[in-house]
Short mmCIF file of C-alpha atoms in Angstrom, two decimals:
data_model
loop_
_atom_site.label_atom_id
_atom_site.label_comp_id
_atom_site.label_asym_id
_atom_site.label_seq_id
_atom_site.Cartn_x
_atom_site.Cartn_y
_atom_site.Cartn_z
CA UNK M 1 -4.06 -9.13 -3.29
CA UNK M 2 -3.69 -12.67 -2.57
CA UNK M 3 -2.56 -15.05 0.48
CA UNK M 4 0.51 -16.92 -0.47
CA UNK M 5 2.10 -19.47 1.76
CA UNK M 6 5.50 -21.10 1.51
CA UNK M 7 6.89 -24.55 2.90
CA UNK M 8 8.91 -24.41 4.49
CA UNK M 9 9.92 -20.99 6.11
CA UNK M 10 13.17 -21.74 7.02
CA UNK M 11 15.66 -24.71 7.02
CA UNK M 12 19.46 -25.41 7.38
CA UNK M 13 20.81 -28.23 5.32
CA UNK M 14 23.83 -30.28 4.67
CA UNK M 15 26.15 -29.15 1.33
CA UNK M 16 25.30 -31.92 -1.34
CA UNK M 17 21.64 -32.29 -0.47
CA UNK M 18 18.32 -31.10 -1.68
CA UNK M 19 15.43 -28.75 -0.35
CA UNK M 20 12.16 -28.48 -2.02
CA UNK M 21 10.28 -25.30 -1.62
CA UNK M 22 6.53 -25.59 -1.74
CA UNK M 23 4.24 -22.10 -3.22
CA UNK M 24 0.51 -22.47 -2.50
CA UNK M 25 -2.07 -19.75 -3.61
CA UNK M 26 -5.31 -19.10 -2.20
CA UNK M 27 -6.76 -18.42 -5.60
CA UNK M 28 -5.83 -19.68 -9.57
CA UNK M 29 -3.32 -17.39 -10.48
CA UNK M 30 -1.47 -17.30 -13.97
CA UNK M 31 2.13 -16.35 -13.34
CA UNK M 32 4.07 -17.64 -10.67
CA UNK M 33 7.68 -16.29 -10.64
CA UNK M 34 10.63 -17.60 -7.92
CA UNK M 35 13.07 -15.16 -6.62
CA UNK M 36 16.38 -14.98 -4.51
CA UNK M 37 17.28 -12.34 -2.35
CA UNK M 38 20.85 -12.87 -0.61
CA UNK M 39 21.28 -11.15 2.77
CA UNK M 40 21.21 -7.03 2.35
CA UNK M 41 20.55 -7.42 -1.44
CA UNK M 42 17.89 -6.90 -3.73
CA UNK M 43 15.62 -9.40 -5.54
CA UNK M 44 16.95 -12.00 -8.03
CA UNK M 45 14.50 -13.68 -10.72
CA UNK M 46 15.59 -17.06 -11.10
CA UNK M 47 12.57 -18.00 -13.13
CA UNK M 48 8.85 -18.00 -14.54
CA UNK M 49 6.74 -20.97 -13.81
CA UNK M 50 4.06 -21.78 -16.07
CA UNK M 51 1.27 -23.96 -15.48
CA UNK M 52 1.54 -26.52 -18.50
CA UNK M 53 4.82 -26.28 -19.77
CA UNK M 54 8.58 -26.06 -18.52
CA UNK M 55 9.83 -22.83 -16.50
CA UNK M 56 11.90 -20.24 -17.86
CA UNK M 57 14.92 -19.89 -16.25
CA UNK M 58 17.06 -16.33 -16.05
CA UNK M 59 20.67 -16.47 -16.86
CA UNK M 60 22.98 -17.83 -14.41
CA UNK M 61 20.24 -20.20 -13.36
CA UNK M 62 19.71 -23.55 -14.77
CA UNK M 63 16.96 -26.30 -14.46
CA UNK M 64 19.56 -28.91 -12.98
CA UNK M 65 20.19 -26.70 -10.28
CA UNK M 66 16.55 -25.15 -9.97
CA UNK M 67 14.40 -27.67 -11.06
CA UNK M 68 10.80 -26.46 -11.10
CA UNK M 69 7.15 -27.91 -10.94
CA UNK M 70 3.65 -25.97 -11.57
CA UNK M 71 1.26 -29.04 -11.73
CA UNK M 72 -1.60 -26.70 -11.53
CA UNK M 73 -2.73 -22.75 -11.01
CA UNK M 74 -2.66 -22.54 -7.23
CA UNK M 75 0.86 -24.43 -6.71
CA UNK M 76 4.64 -24.66 -7.50
CA UNK M 77 7.43 -26.13 -6.03
CA UNK M 78 11.31 -24.76 -6.61
CA UNK M 79 14.06 -27.30 -5.49
CA UNK M 80 17.70 -26.22 -4.78
CA UNK M 81 19.78 -29.19 -5.94
CA UNK M 82 23.56 -30.07 -4.76
CA UNK M 83 23.40 -27.32 -2.40
CA UNK M 84 26.66 -25.39 -1.29
CA UNK M 85 26.97 -22.56 1.06
CA UNK M 86 26.59 -19.98 -1.53
CA UNK M 87 22.82 -20.94 -1.75
CA UNK M 88 22.49 -19.65 1.58
CA UNK M 89 20.06 -16.97 0.69
CA UNK M 90 16.04 -16.30 1.20
CA UNK M 91 13.87 -17.88 -1.86
CA UNK M 92 10.87 -16.06 -2.53
CA UNK M 93 7.92 -17.16 -4.61
CA UNK M 94 5.53 -14.23 -6.31
CA UNK M 95 1.76 -14.49 -8.11
CA UNK M 96 0.53 -12.34 -10.77
CA UNK M 97 -3.08 -11.93 -11.44
CA UNK M 98 -4.66 -10.85 -14.58
CA UNK M 99 -3.47 -7.26 -13.29
CA UNK M 100 -0.05 -6.50 -13.48
CA UNK M 101 0.21 -6.36 -9.52
CA UNK M 102 2.92 -8.78 -7.87
CA UNK M 103 2.64 -10.15 -4.69
CA UNK M 104 5.15 -12.31 -2.90
CA UNK M 105 5.01 -15.39 -0.66
CA UNK M 106 6.53 -15.23 3.09
CA UNK M 107 10.18 -16.50 1.57
CA UNK M 108 11.82 -19.48 3.03
CA UNK M 109 15.22 -18.55 4.41
CA UNK M 110 17.85 -21.31 3.59
CA UNK M 111 20.79 -22.02 5.45
CA UNK M 112 23.70 -24.44 3.77
CA UNK M 113 26.30 -26.06 5.83
CA UNK N 1 17.29 -6.68 -20.71
CA UNK N 2 16.08 -4.35 -18.95
CA UNK N 3 17.97 -2.38 -16.11
CA UNK N 4 16.86 -0.29 -13.00
CA UNK N 5 18.94 1.62 -11.50
CA UNK N 6 17.97 2.80 -8.11
CA UNK N 7 19.30 6.12 -5.78
CA UNK N 8 20.10 6.67 -3.19
CA UNK N 9 21.11 3.45 -1.19
CA UNK N 10 20.57 4.90 1.86
CA UNK N 11 18.41 7.88 2.74
CA UNK N 12 18.43 9.18 6.38
CA UNK N 13 15.18 12.02 7.22
CA UNK N 14 14.07 13.83 10.08
CA UNK N 15 10.38 12.69 11.32
CA UNK N 16 7.97 15.33 9.49
CA UNK N 17 10.49 15.21 6.52
CA UNK N 18 9.78 14.71 3.14
CA UNK N 19 11.89 11.85 1.44
CA UNK N 20 12.32 11.05 -2.06
CA UNK N 21 13.81 7.95 -3.68
CA UNK N 22 14.69 7.81 -8.01
CA UNK N 23 14.82 5.02 -10.09
CA UNK N 24 15.94 5.08 -14.00
CA UNK N 25 14.81 2.04 -16.64
CA UNK N 26 16.39 1.56 -20.08
CA UNK N 27 14.10 -0.39 -21.58
CA UNK N 28 11.37 1.99 -23.28
CA UNK N 29 9.14 -0.80 -23.73
CA UNK N 30 8.83 -1.17 -20.17
CA UNK N 31 4.74 0.21 -19.03
CA UNK N 32 4.68 -1.03 -14.98
CA UNK N 33 6.47 0.46 -12.24
CA UNK N 34 5.62 -0.72 -8.66
CA UNK N 35 7.19 0.14 -5.41
CA UNK N 36 7.58 -2.26 -2.75
CA UNK N 37 8.39 -1.73 0.89
CA UNK N 38 10.22 -4.41 3.01
CA UNK N 39 10.83 -4.65 6.54
CA UNK N 40 13.54 -6.28 8.37
CA UNK N 41 12.78 -10.05 7.91
CA UNK N 42 9.35 -9.63 6.12
CA UNK N 43 8.43 -10.35 2.46
CA UNK N 44 8.55 -7.39 0.08
CA UNK N 45 5.00 -5.23 0.18
CA UNK N 46 3.67 -3.21 -2.57
CA UNK N 47 2.66 -0.25 -1.61
CA UNK N 48 1.99 2.17 -5.09
CA UNK N 49 2.32 1.45 -8.70
CA UNK N 50 2.01 3.30 -12.03
CA UNK N 51 1.51 2.01 -15.45
CA UNK N 52 2.69 4.39 -18.30
CA UNK N 53 -0.34 5.86 -19.18
CA UNK N 54 -0.34 7.82 -16.04
CA UNK N 55 2.20 10.66 -14.68
CA UNK N 56 1.69 10.64 -11.30
CA UNK N 57 -0.60 8.87 -8.77
CA UNK N 58 -0.72 9.43 -5.09
CA UNK N 59 -2.11 7.48 -2.17
CA UNK N 60 -2.33 9.42 1.10
CA UNK N 61 1.40 10.25 2.10
CA UNK N 62 3.21 8.36 -1.03
CA UNK N 63 3.15 9.21 -4.37
CA UNK N 64 4.89 8.15 -7.72
CA UNK N 65 6.01 10.29 -10.79
CA UNK N 66 6.71 8.94 -14.21
CA UNK N 67 8.49 10.72 -17.05
CA UNK N 68 8.72 8.05 -19.88
CA UNK N 69 10.82 10.36 -21.94
CA UNK N 70 13.53 10.56 -19.60
CA UNK N 71 12.81 7.26 -18.52
CA UNK N 72 12.76 7.71 -14.88
CA UNK N 73 10.23 7.21 -11.97
CA UNK N 74 10.28 8.62 -8.13
CA UNK N 75 8.34 7.84 -5.28
CA UNK N 76 7.91 10.71 -2.80
CA UNK N 77 6.84 10.09 0.83
CA UNK N 78 5.54 13.14 2.80
CA UNK N 79 5.57 13.66 6.59
CA UNK N 80 7.72 10.71 7.07
CA UNK N 81 6.91 8.88 10.39
CA UNK N 82 9.08 6.00 12.09
CA UNK N 83 7.20 3.43 10.81
CA UNK N 84 8.02 4.29 7.20
CA UNK N 85 12.03 3.34 8.03
CA UNK N 86 12.54 -0.08 5.66
CA UNK N 87 14.06 -1.34 2.48
CA UNK N 88 12.20 0.32 -0.76
CA UNK N 89 12.73 -1.21 -4.04
CA UNK N 90 11.63 -0.24 -7.31
CA UNK N 91 10.91 -2.03 -10.24
CA UNK N 92 9.89 -2.15 -13.75
CA UNK N 93 8.38 -4.50 -16.37
CA UNK N 94 6.57 -4.39 -19.74
CA UNK N 95 3.41 -5.74 -17.77
CA UNK N 96 1.25 -8.71 -19.21
CA UNK N 97 2.58 -11.74 -17.89
CA UNK N 98 6.35 -10.43 -17.81
CA UNK N 99 8.25 -10.56 -14.35
CA UNK N 100 9.69 -7.57 -12.62
CA UNK N 101 13.42 -6.09 -12.87
CA UNK N 102 14.03 -4.74 -9.58
CA UNK N 103 16.52 -1.92 -8.22
CA UNK N 104 19.22 -2.50 -6.06
CA UNK N 105 16.98 -0.68 -3.14
CA UNK N 106 17.19 2.06 -0.66
CA UNK N 107 17.28 2.15 2.97
CA UNK N 108 15.39 4.50 4.74
CA UNK N 109 15.68 5.48 7.97
CA UNK N 110 13.44 8.26 9.71
CA UNK N 111 14.61 9.46 12.95
CA UNK N 112 12.61 10.76 15.43
#
């Protein structure tokens, strides 16, 4: 598996502001992904974060709203920009090694007021 | 793109009974099918997975079966215990560097 940490674990933010979430892995990984999980719902992929190239976004998610950085093989950030109450959710990063398995970080619980 | 359907959405069983959760997928190119368990307030945890070159895989009380022709796979939990109570998600991907597509989840309650 992998040891994955996320910062912050939770935050309460005002609408119109931005929050950057960090994801750190204990060893190099090929792929990192960002998901959103709204209360009582499943996981929805936001984007795939590739090291050395721009992130690949899923339908309904755009770079201006969710800019992502992947400066190296152990770290990524997701920014939630110009937040509204609809952005209140849990944001999770996941990592994939050479094999197929994906492991999740502990998540960041975001509340927008 | 891939679409994963999961049933049932909720499942209650008596302790010691078996539980079965079923998923179907749409893209015949998918070849990797993991199952995650998510307890309240915690991250999804990979509990078992299967690849398309295998029809069944077992790990103690849990097993997964795959029918590629019908494009469905199932999670079987035997001798259920209260600590099995959680939300279970199935997922599918084409493996390699492709992301997972998740089902909507099944809330399993094991009644002591």
